[in-house]
Short mmCIF file of C-alpha atoms in Angstrom, two decimals:
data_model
loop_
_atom_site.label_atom_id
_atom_site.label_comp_id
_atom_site.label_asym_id
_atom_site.label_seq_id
_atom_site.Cartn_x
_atom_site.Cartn_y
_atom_site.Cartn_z
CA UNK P 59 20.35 -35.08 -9.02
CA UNK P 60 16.99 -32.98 -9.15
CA UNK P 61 14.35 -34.86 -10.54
CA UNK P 62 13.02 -33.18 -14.06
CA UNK P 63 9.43 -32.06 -13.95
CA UNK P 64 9.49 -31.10 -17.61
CA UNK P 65 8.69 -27.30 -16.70
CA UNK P 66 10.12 -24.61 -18.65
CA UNK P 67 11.77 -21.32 -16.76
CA UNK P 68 8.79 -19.22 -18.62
CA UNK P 69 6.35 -21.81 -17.54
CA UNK P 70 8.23 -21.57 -13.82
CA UNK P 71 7.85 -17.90 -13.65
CA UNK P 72 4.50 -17.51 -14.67
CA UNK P 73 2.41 -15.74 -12.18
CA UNK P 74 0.15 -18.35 -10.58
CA UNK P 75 -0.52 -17.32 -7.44
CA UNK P 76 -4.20 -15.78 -7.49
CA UNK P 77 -5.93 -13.12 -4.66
CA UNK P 78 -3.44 -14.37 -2.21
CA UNK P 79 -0.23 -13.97 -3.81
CA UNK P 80 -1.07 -10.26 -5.36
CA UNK P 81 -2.70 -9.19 -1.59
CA UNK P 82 1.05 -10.65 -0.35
CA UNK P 83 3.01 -8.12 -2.80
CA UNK P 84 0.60 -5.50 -2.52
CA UNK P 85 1.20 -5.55 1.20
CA UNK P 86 5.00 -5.72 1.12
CA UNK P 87 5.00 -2.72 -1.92
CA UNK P 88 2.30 -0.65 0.23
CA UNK P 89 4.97 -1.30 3.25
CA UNK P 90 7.40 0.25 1.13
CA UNK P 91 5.58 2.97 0.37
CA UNK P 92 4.91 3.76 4.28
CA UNK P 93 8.72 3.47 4.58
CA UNK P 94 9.51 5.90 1.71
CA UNK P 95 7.01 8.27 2.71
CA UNK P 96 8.17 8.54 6.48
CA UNK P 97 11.40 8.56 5.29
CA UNK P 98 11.22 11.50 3.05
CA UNK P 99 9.19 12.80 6.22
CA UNK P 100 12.41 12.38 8.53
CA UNK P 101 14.37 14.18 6.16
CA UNK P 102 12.77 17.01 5.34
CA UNK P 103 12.66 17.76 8.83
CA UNK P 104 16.21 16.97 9.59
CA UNK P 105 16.99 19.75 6.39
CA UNK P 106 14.42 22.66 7.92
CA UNK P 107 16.65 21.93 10.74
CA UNK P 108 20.31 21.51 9.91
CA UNK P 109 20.33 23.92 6.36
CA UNK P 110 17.13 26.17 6.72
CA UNK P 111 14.01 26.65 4.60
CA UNK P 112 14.64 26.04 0.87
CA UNK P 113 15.58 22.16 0.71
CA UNK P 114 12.83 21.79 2.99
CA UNK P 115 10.46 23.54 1.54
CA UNK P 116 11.18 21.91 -1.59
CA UNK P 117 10.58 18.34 -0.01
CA UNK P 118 7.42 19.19 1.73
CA UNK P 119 6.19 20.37 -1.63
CA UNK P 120 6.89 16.94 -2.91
CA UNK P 121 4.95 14.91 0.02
CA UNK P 122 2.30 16.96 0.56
CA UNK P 123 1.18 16.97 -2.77
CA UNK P 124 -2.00 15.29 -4.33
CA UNK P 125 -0.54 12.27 -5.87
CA UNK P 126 1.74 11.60 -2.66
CA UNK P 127 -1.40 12.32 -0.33
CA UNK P 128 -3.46 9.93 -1.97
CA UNK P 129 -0.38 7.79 -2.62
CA UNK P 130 -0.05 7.40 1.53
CA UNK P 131 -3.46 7.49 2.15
CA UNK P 132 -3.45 4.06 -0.58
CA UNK P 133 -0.90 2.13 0.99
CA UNK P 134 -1.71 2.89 4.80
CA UNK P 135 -5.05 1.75 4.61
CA UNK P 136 -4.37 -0.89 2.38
CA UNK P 137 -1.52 -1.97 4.76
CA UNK P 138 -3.77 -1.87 7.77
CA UNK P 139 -6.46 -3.49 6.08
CA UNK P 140 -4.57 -6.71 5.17
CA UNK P 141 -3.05 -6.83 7.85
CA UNK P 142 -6.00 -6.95 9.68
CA UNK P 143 -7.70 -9.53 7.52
CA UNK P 144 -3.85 -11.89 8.17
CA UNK P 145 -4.75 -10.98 12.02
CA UNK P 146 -8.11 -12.54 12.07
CA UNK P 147 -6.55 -15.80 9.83
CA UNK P 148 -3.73 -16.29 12.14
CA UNK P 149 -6.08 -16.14 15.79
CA UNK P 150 -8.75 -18.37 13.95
CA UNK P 151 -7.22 -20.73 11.44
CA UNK P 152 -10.64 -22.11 10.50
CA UNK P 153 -10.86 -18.88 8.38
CA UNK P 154 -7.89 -20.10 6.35
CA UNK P 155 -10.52 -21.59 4.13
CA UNK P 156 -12.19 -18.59 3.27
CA UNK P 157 -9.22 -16.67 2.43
CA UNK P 158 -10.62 -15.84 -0.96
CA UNK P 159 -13.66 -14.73 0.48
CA UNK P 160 -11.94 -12.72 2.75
CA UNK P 161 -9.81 -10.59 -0.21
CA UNK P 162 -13.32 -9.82 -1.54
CA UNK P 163 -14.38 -8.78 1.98
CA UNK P 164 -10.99 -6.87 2.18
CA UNK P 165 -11.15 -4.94 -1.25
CA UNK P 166 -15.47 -4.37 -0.28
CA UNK P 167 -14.27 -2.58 2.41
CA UNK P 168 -11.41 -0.73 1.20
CA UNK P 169 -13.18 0.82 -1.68
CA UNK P 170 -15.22 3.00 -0.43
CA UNK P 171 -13.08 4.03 2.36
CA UNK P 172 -10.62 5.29 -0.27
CA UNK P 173 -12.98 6.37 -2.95
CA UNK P 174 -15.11 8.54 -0.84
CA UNK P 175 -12.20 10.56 0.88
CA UNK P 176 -9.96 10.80 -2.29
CA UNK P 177 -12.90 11.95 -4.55
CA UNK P 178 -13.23 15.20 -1.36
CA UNK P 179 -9.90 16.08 -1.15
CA UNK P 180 -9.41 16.00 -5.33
CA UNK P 181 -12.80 17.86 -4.96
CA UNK P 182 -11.71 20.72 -2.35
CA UNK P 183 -8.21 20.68 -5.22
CA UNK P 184 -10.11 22.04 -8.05
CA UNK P 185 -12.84 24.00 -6.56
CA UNK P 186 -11.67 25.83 -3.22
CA UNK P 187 -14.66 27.20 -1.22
#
């Protein structure tokens, strides 16, 4: 018999996990996101191929749009970027204890590498040179 703790299933599901447990769901969802994209990718191609321009056309539409651009653009560097940062923790486990530290450093880094290139290609959308 399981011994009774007294916790409720709200109390039980309540997020608790802190920098580490959203960088661990942010990394699977951004993994996702790689997936979908490359997907849509394959198929689009395999359409121009197999049925010709129009279903094609309409997909590439779709992913090479703004929102999907900067969409990818999110979730590959965020995906590299992590997985960098679990890289470096699993060669030197002595950085285990700065893992908080080390989200910070993460999201320092990946700010400005996304800011800087989004806010030029949503600047080259609305005013073409």
């Amino acid at each position: 018999m399981p011994a009774s703790r007294g916790v409720s299933v709200l109390q039980a599901l309540r997020y608790r996990g802190r920098q580490g447990m959203f960088a661990w769901t942010l990394h699977r969802l951004t993994g996702l996101g790689i997936v979908l994209f490359v997907g849509t990718h394959v198929v689009a191609a395999f359409f121009l191929q197999q049925f010709g321009d129009p279903l094609a056309t309409a997909l590439t539409a779709f992913y090479e749009s703004w929102f999907t651009q900067i969409f990818v653009y999110f979730c590959v560097l965020y995906h590299a970027l992590n997985g960098g940062r679990l890289a470096l923790m699993d060669l030197f486990p002595g950085l285990l204890r700065y893992q908080h530290e080390l989200v910070w450093l993460q999201w320092a880094v990946f700010a400005p590498a996304f800011l800087v290139p989004v806010f030029f290609l949503i600047r080259s959308g609305l005013f073409p040179s």
